[in-house]
Coordinates of C-alpha atoms and ligand atoms in Angstrom, one line a residue:
M1 CA -10.0 -106.5 122.0
T2 CA -12.1 -103.6 123.2
T3 CA -15.4 -105.6 122.6
S4 CA -15.0 -107.9 125.5
R5 CA -15.7 -105.3 128.2
A6 CA -18.1 -106.7 130.8
F7 CA -20.8 -104.5 132.5
C8 CA -22.5 -105.0 135.8
P9 CA -26.1 -106.4 134.9
R10 CA -27.4 -104.5 138.1
C11 CA -26.0 -101.1 137.7
G12 CA -24.5 -100.9 134.3
D13 CA -21.1 -100.0 135.5
P14 CA -18.2 -101.4 133.6
I15 CA -16.5 -104.3 135.6
D16 CA -12.8 -104.7 135.7
R17 CA -12.2 -108.1 134.0
E18 CA -9.9 -109.6 136.6
S19 CA -12.2 -109.1 139.5
A20 CA -15.2 -110.4 137.3
A21 CA -13.3 -113.5 136.6
A22 CA -12.6 -114.0 140.3
A23 CA -16.1 -113.4 141.1
E24 CA -17.4 -115.9 138.6
G25 CA -14.9 -118.4 140.1
E26 CA -16.4 -117.9 143.5
E27 CA -20.1 -117.8 142.6
G28 CA -20.2 -120.3 139.9
D29 CA -22.7 -119.4 137.2
G30 CA -24.9 -116.3 136.7
P31 CA -23.6 -113.1 135.5
A32 CA -21.1 -111.4 137.8
I33 CA -22.2 -108.1 139.3
C34 CA -19.8 -105.3 140.4
E35 CA -18.3 -105.0 143.8
G36 CA -20.5 -102.0 144.9
C37 CA -23.7 -104.1 144.1
Y38 CA -22.3 -107.2 145.6
F39 CA -21.5 -105.6 149.0
T40 CA -24.7 -103.7 149.0
D41 CA -26.7 -106.9 149.4
F42 CA -23.9 -108.9 151.3
E43 CA -24.9 -110.3 154.8
F44 CA -21.9 -111.6 156.4
V45 CA -23.4 -113.3 159.3
E46 CA -27.0 -114.3 160.3
A47 CA -27.4 -114.7 163.9
P48 CA -30.5 -114.5 166.2
E49 CA -30.6 -111.8 169.0
R50 CA -31.6 -114.3 171.5
I51 CA -31.2 -118.0 172.0
D52 CA -33.3 -120.0 174.5
V53 CA -31.7 -123.3 175.4
S54 CA -33.0 -125.9 177.7
V55 CA -30.2 -127.7 179.7
C56 CA -30.7 -130.8 182.0
A57 CA -29.7 -129.7 185.6
Q58 CA -28.6 -133.4 186.2
C59 CA -26.4 -134.4 183.3
G60 CA -25.9 -131.3 181.3
A61 CA -27.7 -132.5 178.0
V62 CA -29.0 -129.8 175.8
H63 CA -32.4 -130.0 174.1
R64 CA -32.1 -129.5 170.4
G65 CA -35.0 -130.0 168.0
R66 CA -37.0 -132.6 169.6
R67 CA -34.1 -134.6 171.1
W68 CA -31.8 -134.2 174.2
V69 CA -28.1 -134.4 173.1
D70 CA -25.0 -134.6 175.2
V71 CA -22.7 -131.8 174.5
D72 CA -19.0 -131.5 175.6
A73 CA -19.6 -128.6 178.0
D74 CA -18.2 -128.0 181.3
D75 CA -20.4 -125.1 182.4
Y76 CA -23.3 -123.0 181.1
T77 CA -20.8 -120.6 179.2
D78 CA -19.6 -123.5 177.3
V79 CA -23.2 -124.4 176.5
A80 CA -23.8 -120.8 175.3
I81 CA -20.8 -120.9 173.1
E82 CA -21.9 -124.1 171.5
E83 CA -25.5 -122.8 171.0
V84 CA -24.1 -119.6 169.3
S85 CA -21.9 -121.6 167.0
E86 CA -25.0 -123.7 166.1
A87 CA -27.1 -120.7 165.5
V88 CA -24.7 -118.5 163.4
A89 CA -24.9 -118.8 159.7
V90 CA -22.0 -117.4 157.7
H91 CA -22.3 -116.2 154.0
V92 CA -21.1 -119.0 151.7
D93 CA -18.6 -116.7 150.0
V94 CA -16.7 -116.0 153.2
R95 CA -13.2 -117.5 153.6
E96 CA -11.0 -117.5 156.7
F97 CA -13.9 -117.1 159.0
A98 CA -13.2 -116.7 162.6
W99 CA -15.1 -115.4 165.7
Q100 CA -14.4 -114.3 169.1
V101 CA -16.5 -114.1 172.1
E102 CA -16.7 -112.3 175.4
P103 CA -19.5 -113.7 177.5
E104 CA -21.0 -111.5 180.1
Q105 CA -22.9 -113.2 182.8
V106 CA -26.0 -111.2 183.1
D107 CA -27.7 -113.3 185.7
E108 CA -27.6 -116.9 186.9
N109 CA -29.4 -118.2 183.7
T110 CA -28.5 -115.4 181.1
I111 CA -25.2 -114.9 179.4
R112 CA -24.8 -112.0 176.9
M113 CA -22.4 -113.2 174.2
H114 CA -20.4 -110.2 172.8
S115 CA -19.3 -111.8 169.5
Y116 CA -16.9 -110.5 166.8
F117 CA -16.8 -112.1 163.5
T118 CA -14.1 -111.7 160.9
G119 CA -13.6 -113.2 157.3
V120 CA -12.6 -112.4 153.7
A121 CA -15.2 -112.0 150.9
R122 CA -14.2 -111.2 147.3
G123 CA -10.7 -110.6 148.6
R124 CA -11.9 -107.9 150.9
P125 CA -11.8 -108.3 154.8
V126 CA -15.1 -108.3 156.4
E127 CA -16.1 -107.9 160.1
E128 CA -19.2 -107.6 162.2
E129 CA -20.1 -107.4 165.9
R130 CA -23.2 -108.9 167.4
S131 CA -24.6 -109.2 170.8
I132 CA -26.5 -112.5 171.4
L133 CA -28.5 -113.2 174.5
V134 CA -28.4 -116.7 175.6
R135 CA -31.0 -117.7 178.2
I136 CA -30.7 -121.0 179.8
A137 CA -33.7 -122.9 181.2
R138 CA -32.7 -125.7 183.7
Q139 CA -34.8 -128.9 183.1
T140 CA -34.7 -132.5 183.5
C141 CA -34.0 -134.6 180.4
T142 CA -36.0 -137.7 179.6
R143 CA -33.2 -139.9 180.5
C144 CA -32.6 -138.4 184.1
G145 CA -36.3 -138.1 184.6
R146 CA -36.6 -141.9 183.9
I147 CA -33.6 -142.8 186.2
A148 CA -35.2 -140.7 189.0
G149 CA -38.4 -142.4 188.5
D150 CA -37.0 -146.0 188.6
Y151 CA -38.1 -146.5 185.1
Y152 CA -37.3 -149.9 183.6
A153 CA -38.5 -151.8 180.5
S154 CA -37.0 -155.2 181.0
T155 CA -35.7 -157.6 183.8
V156 CA -32.9 -160.0 183.5
Q157 CA -33.2 -162.8 186.0
I158 CA -30.0 -164.7 186.6
R159 CA -30.7 -168.1 187.9
A160 CA -29.1 -171.5 187.8
E161 CA -30.4 -175.0 187.1
D162 CA -30.5 -177.2 190.5
R163 CA -28.3 -174.7 192.2
T164 CA -27.8 -171.1 193.1
P165 CA -25.6 -169.0 190.9
T166 CA -22.1 -168.5 192.4
S167 CA -21.0 -165.1 193.7
E168 CA -18.6 -165.0 190.8
E169 CA -21.4 -165.6 188.2
V170 CA -23.4 -162.8 190.0
E171 CA -20.6 -160.5 189.9
R172 CA -20.0 -161.2 186.3
A173 CA -23.5 -160.4 185.5
R174 CA -23.2 -157.2 187.1
E175 CA -20.1 -156.4 185.1
I176 CA -21.6 -157.4 181.9
A177 CA -24.6 -155.3 182.6
E178 CA -22.5 -152.2 183.3
R179 CA -20.2 -152.8 180.2
T180 CA -23.2 -153.3 178.0
V181 CA -24.7 -150.0 179.0
A182 CA -21.3 -148.3 178.6
E183 CA -20.9 -149.7 175.1
M184 CA -24.4 -148.4 174.2
E185 CA -23.7 -145.1 175.7
A186 CA -20.5 -144.9 173.9
T187 CA -22.5 -145.1 170.6
G188 CA -24.7 -142.2 171.6
D189 CA -27.5 -144.0 173.0
R190 CA -28.9 -141.9 175.7
N191 CA -31.5 -144.3 176.8
A192 CA -29.3 -147.1 178.1
F193 CA -29.1 -147.5 181.9
V194 CA -29.4 -150.1 184.6
T195 CA -32.1 -149.1 186.9
E196 CA -31.5 -151.6 189.6
F197 CA -29.2 -154.6 190.3
T198 CA -30.6 -156.7 193.1
E199 CA -29.0 -159.9 194.5
T200 CA -31.8 -162.4 195.4
D201 CA -31.7 -165.7 197.3
D202 CA -31.7 -167.6 194.0
G203 CA -29.4 -165.3 191.9
A204 CA -29.9 -161.8 190.7
D205 CA -32.5 -159.6 189.1
I206 CA -31.3 -156.7 186.8
K207 CA -33.7 -154.1 185.8
V208 CA -32.7 -152.2 182.7
S209 CA -34.1 -149.3 180.6
T210 CA -34.6 -151.1 177.2
N211 CA -35.5 -154.6 176.1
K212 CA -32.5 -154.5 173.8
I213 CA -30.1 -154.2 176.7
G214 CA -31.8 -157.0 178.5
K215 CA -31.4 -159.2 175.5
K216 CA -27.7 -158.2 175.1
I217 CA -27.0 -159.0 178.8
S218 CA -28.6 -162.5 178.8
N219 CA -27.1 -163.4 175.6
K220 CA -23.6 -162.6 176.9
M221 CA -24.2 -164.5 180.1
I222 CA -25.1 -167.7 178.2
E223 CA -22.2 -167.2 175.6
E224 CA -19.8 -167.0 178.6
F225 CA -21.3 -169.6 181.0
G226 CA -23.6 -171.8 178.9
G227 CA -27.3 -172.4 179.9
S228 CA -30.3 -171.0 178.2
V229 CA -32.6 -167.9 178.3
N230 CA -36.4 -167.7 177.9
D231 CA -38.2 -164.4 177.4
A232 CA -41.7 -163.5 178.4
E233 CA -43.6 -160.3 177.6
T234 CA -46.0 -158.5 179.9
L235 CA -48.2 -155.9 178.7
V236 CA -47.8 -152.9 181.0
T237 CA -49.5 -149.9 179.4
E238 CA -50.2 -148.1 176.2
D239 CA -48.0 -145.2 175.0
E240 CA -49.4 -141.8 174.0
D241 CA -49.9 -143.0 170.5
G242 CA -51.9 -146.0 171.6
N243 CA -49.3 -148.5 171.0
E244 CA -49.0 -151.3 173.5
V245 CA -45.9 -151.1 175.7
Y246 CA -44.5 -154.5 176.9
R247 CA -42.1 -155.4 179.5
V248 CA -39.8 -158.2 178.7
T249 CA -38.4 -160.5 181.4
F250 CA -35.3 -162.5 180.3
A251 CA -34.9 -165.7 182.4
V252 CA -31.4 -166.9 182.2
R253 CA -30.7 -170.3 183.5
L254 CA -27.0 -171.2 184.1
P255 CA -26.2 -174.8 183.6
P256 CA -26.2 -177.0 186.6
Y257 CA -22.5 -177.9 186.6
R258 CA -20.0 -175.2 186.3
P259 CA -16.3 -175.5 185.1
G260 CA -14.2 -176.6 187.9
E261 CA -16.7 -179.0 189.6
V262 CA -16.1 -182.8 189.8
I263 CA -19.2 -184.9 189.0
D264 CA -20.0 -188.5 189.2
L265 CA -22.3 -189.4 186.2
A266 CA -25.2 -191.8 186.8
D267 CA -24.9 -195.2 185.0
D268 CA -21.3 -194.6 184.0
E269 CA -18.3 -196.6 184.8
G270 CA -15.6 -194.3 183.4
G271 CA -14.9 -192.4 186.7
P272 CA -15.7 -188.9 187.9
V273 CA -15.4 -186.0 185.5
L274 CA -13.8 -182.7 186.2
V275 CA -16.1 -180.2 184.3
R276 CA -14.3 -178.0 181.7
S277 CA -17.0 -176.3 179.9
A278 CA -20.8 -176.1 180.1
R279 CA -21.4 -174.3 176.9
G280 CA -23.5 -176.5 174.6
N281 CA -22.8 -180.1 175.7
L282 CA -21.0 -180.6 179.0
K283 CA -17.2 -181.3 178.3
G284 CA -14.7 -182.4 180.9
V285 CA -11.9 -184.8 181.7
R286 CA -11.9 -188.2 183.5
V287 CA -10.0 -187.8 186.8
T288 CA -9.3 -191.6 186.8
T289 CA -7.6 -191.6 183.4
G290 CA -7.3 -188.1 182.1
E291 CA -9.5 -189.0 179.1
R292 CA -11.8 -186.5 177.7
Y293 CA -15.5 -186.6 178.2
E294 CA -18.4 -184.9 176.3
A295 CA -22.0 -185.4 177.0
G296 CA -24.3 -186.5 174.3
Y297 CA -26.8 -184.3 172.5
E298 CA -29.7 -185.5 174.6
E299 CA -28.0 -184.7 177.9
G300 CA -26.7 -181.4 176.8
D301 CA -25.4 -179.3 179.5
S302 CA -27.0 -181.3 182.3
P303 CA -26.4 -185.0 182.2
D304 CA -27.7 -187.0 185.4
A305 CA -25.0 -186.8 187.9
R306 CA -24.1 -186.0 191.3
R307 CA -21.7 -183.4 192.7
L308 CA -18.6 -184.5 194.3
G309 CA -16.7 -181.3 194.9
A310 CA -14.8 -178.8 193.0
I311 CA -11.2 -178.0 192.1
E312 CA -11.0 -175.4 194.8
D313 CA -11.6 -178.1 197.4
A314 CA -8.6 -180.1 196.3
Q315 CA -5.8 -180.6 198.9
E316 CA -2.2 -180.9 198.1
T317 CA -0.8 -184.3 199.3
T318 CA 2.3 -186.2 199.2
V319 CA 3.1 -188.7 196.4
V320 CA 4.3 -192.0 198.2
T321 CA 5.2 -194.0 195.1
V322 CA 4.3 -194.5 191.4
E323 CA 3.1 -198.1 191.3
D324 CA 2.6 -198.5 187.5
E325 CA 1.0 -196.6 184.5
N326 CA -2.4 -197.0 186.0
A327 CA -1.8 -196.5 189.7
V328 CA -0.2 -194.3 192.2
Q329 CA 0.1 -194.2 196.0
V330 CA -0.5 -190.9 197.7
L331 CA -1.2 -190.0 201.4
D332 CA -4.9 -189.6 202.3
P333 CA -4.9 -185.8 203.4
E334 CA -7.3 -186.7 206.2
T335 CA -6.0 -190.0 207.6
F336 CA -2.4 -189.6 206.3
Q337 CA -2.3 -193.3 205.3
A338 CA -0.9 -194.4 201.9
E339 CA -3.8 -195.1 199.5
T340 CA -3.5 -196.6 196.0
V341 CA -5.4 -194.5 193.6
A342 CA -5.9 -194.3 189.8
R343 CA -3.3 -192.6 187.8
P344 CA -4.7 -190.0 185.3
D345 CA -2.3 -189.2 182.3
Y346 CA -1.9 -185.7 183.5
F347 CA -0.2 -187.0 186.5
D348 CA 3.4 -185.8 186.6
P349 CA 5.7 -188.7 187.7
D350 CA 8.3 -186.2 189.0
A351 CA 5.8 -184.4 191.3
E352 CA 6.5 -184.7 195.0
T353 CA 2.9 -183.5 195.8
V354 CA -0.2 -183.4 193.9
P355 CA -3.9 -181.9 194.4
V356 CA -6.4 -184.6 195.4
L357 CA -10.2 -184.5 196.0
K358 CA -11.5 -186.6 198.7
S359 CA -15.2 -187.3 198.1
R360 CA -17.9 -189.9 198.4
A361 CA -16.4 -191.5 195.3
G362 CA -13.0 -191.8 196.9
L363 CA -9.7 -190.2 196.4
H364 CA -8.8 -188.8 193.0
V365 CA -5.9 -186.9 191.7
L366 CA -6.8 -183.6 190.0
P367 CA -4.8 -181.7 187.4
D368 CA -2.5 -178.9 188.7
H369 CA -4.5 -176.7 186.2
D370 CA -6.9 -177.9 183.7
P371 CA -5.1 -180.0 181.1
A372 CA -7.2 -178.8 178.4
S373 CA -5.4 -175.3 178.6
D374 CA -2.2 -177.2 177.5
E375 CA -3.8 -178.4 174.3
G376 CA -4.8 -175.0 172.8
E377 CA -8.5 -175.8 172.8
D378 CA -10.9 -172.8 172.3
E379 CA -11.2 -170.9 175.5
P380 CA -10.4 -173.6 178.0
Y381 CA -11.3 -173.3 181.6
D382 CA -8.3 -172.4 183.7
P383 CA -9.5 -172.0 187.4
Y384 CA -6.2 -170.3 188.4
A385 CA -6.1 -167.7 185.6
D386 CA -7.4 -164.1 186.5
R387 CA -10.3 -163.2 184.3
Q388 CA -9.1 -160.7 181.7
N389 CA -12.5 -159.5 180.5
Ligands
ZN401 ZN1 -23.2 -103.0 140.1
ZN402 ZN1 -30.1 -135.4 182.2

């Protein structure tokens, strides 16, 4: 058994077999060298003496490589610790690596990082002290520069067909814009921001930092309210590489009738319709019978009709008597005279009062809440429900 003695290929000294096996295990292939030779060449940590770091004075982002990145830092000492961790390289054999740091503020923009590193290599504890100077340059990142310069790449115009968007629709557009940006920021997109939100006489204009955001906002608006979107490109400039840069305007047109409005369709004897949805084809319910109505493909979300009022204009009035299955007598809320009106199937015969709408088309009983919401249809309109999102 004396033939299996190992020798260090570097210095020729015999190697204790157990430690040679341990070293092989750590280093993988290649002949093992003795401990003395190993620690002669061993470099525990590699660290620069000085690190220069650019930090955005507005948002605290740090410039790394060619990009600005958000770091989770409360102050410049935090930034310095982050940068040292990024810059220090530890020998691959080291186990149980740990480091401690005592930051010393040299001046406003300079921090000396007294660093103490410990670990274990080949079963032996190793330690090293280094002093790393971190110099911080306060700058303005691309994003903050753009925000300060009112930069925008895209405009979303919120308009409506034959009417002005309601304040609810405008508010919703603002929420959607803010949420879209927040969602993109959460995925690490630093270039997403709303430059400006302006309410105009005919709706709202939203200036945003990228075309992608503009597209997302307009798509979400028509997903929620129906209507359509058109986009138009305008060449604004060429970038430094000679590429043409376009600014895209997304023109959102909300449908003419919104859920909750009561309309009188042209060339139609079926009675006024309470609009329930304007996404795709206009859908609603007849306020004379309670039957459902859906506009044809050609009419889409804008059938020829006139506006009579909206569910929020309804007045609560007294039910005088139920005449038969098609008629009911209620008090006219203005004259207080009993009137016979059509009895829709959503009318509750036990009700003492009901909401009615008085309009050019006469007096009509409206549902207490939209009957569609009782039928479990997909996303029914309920004017009394608080919006959850
Ligand atoms: Zn050796
Ligand atoms: Zn910034």
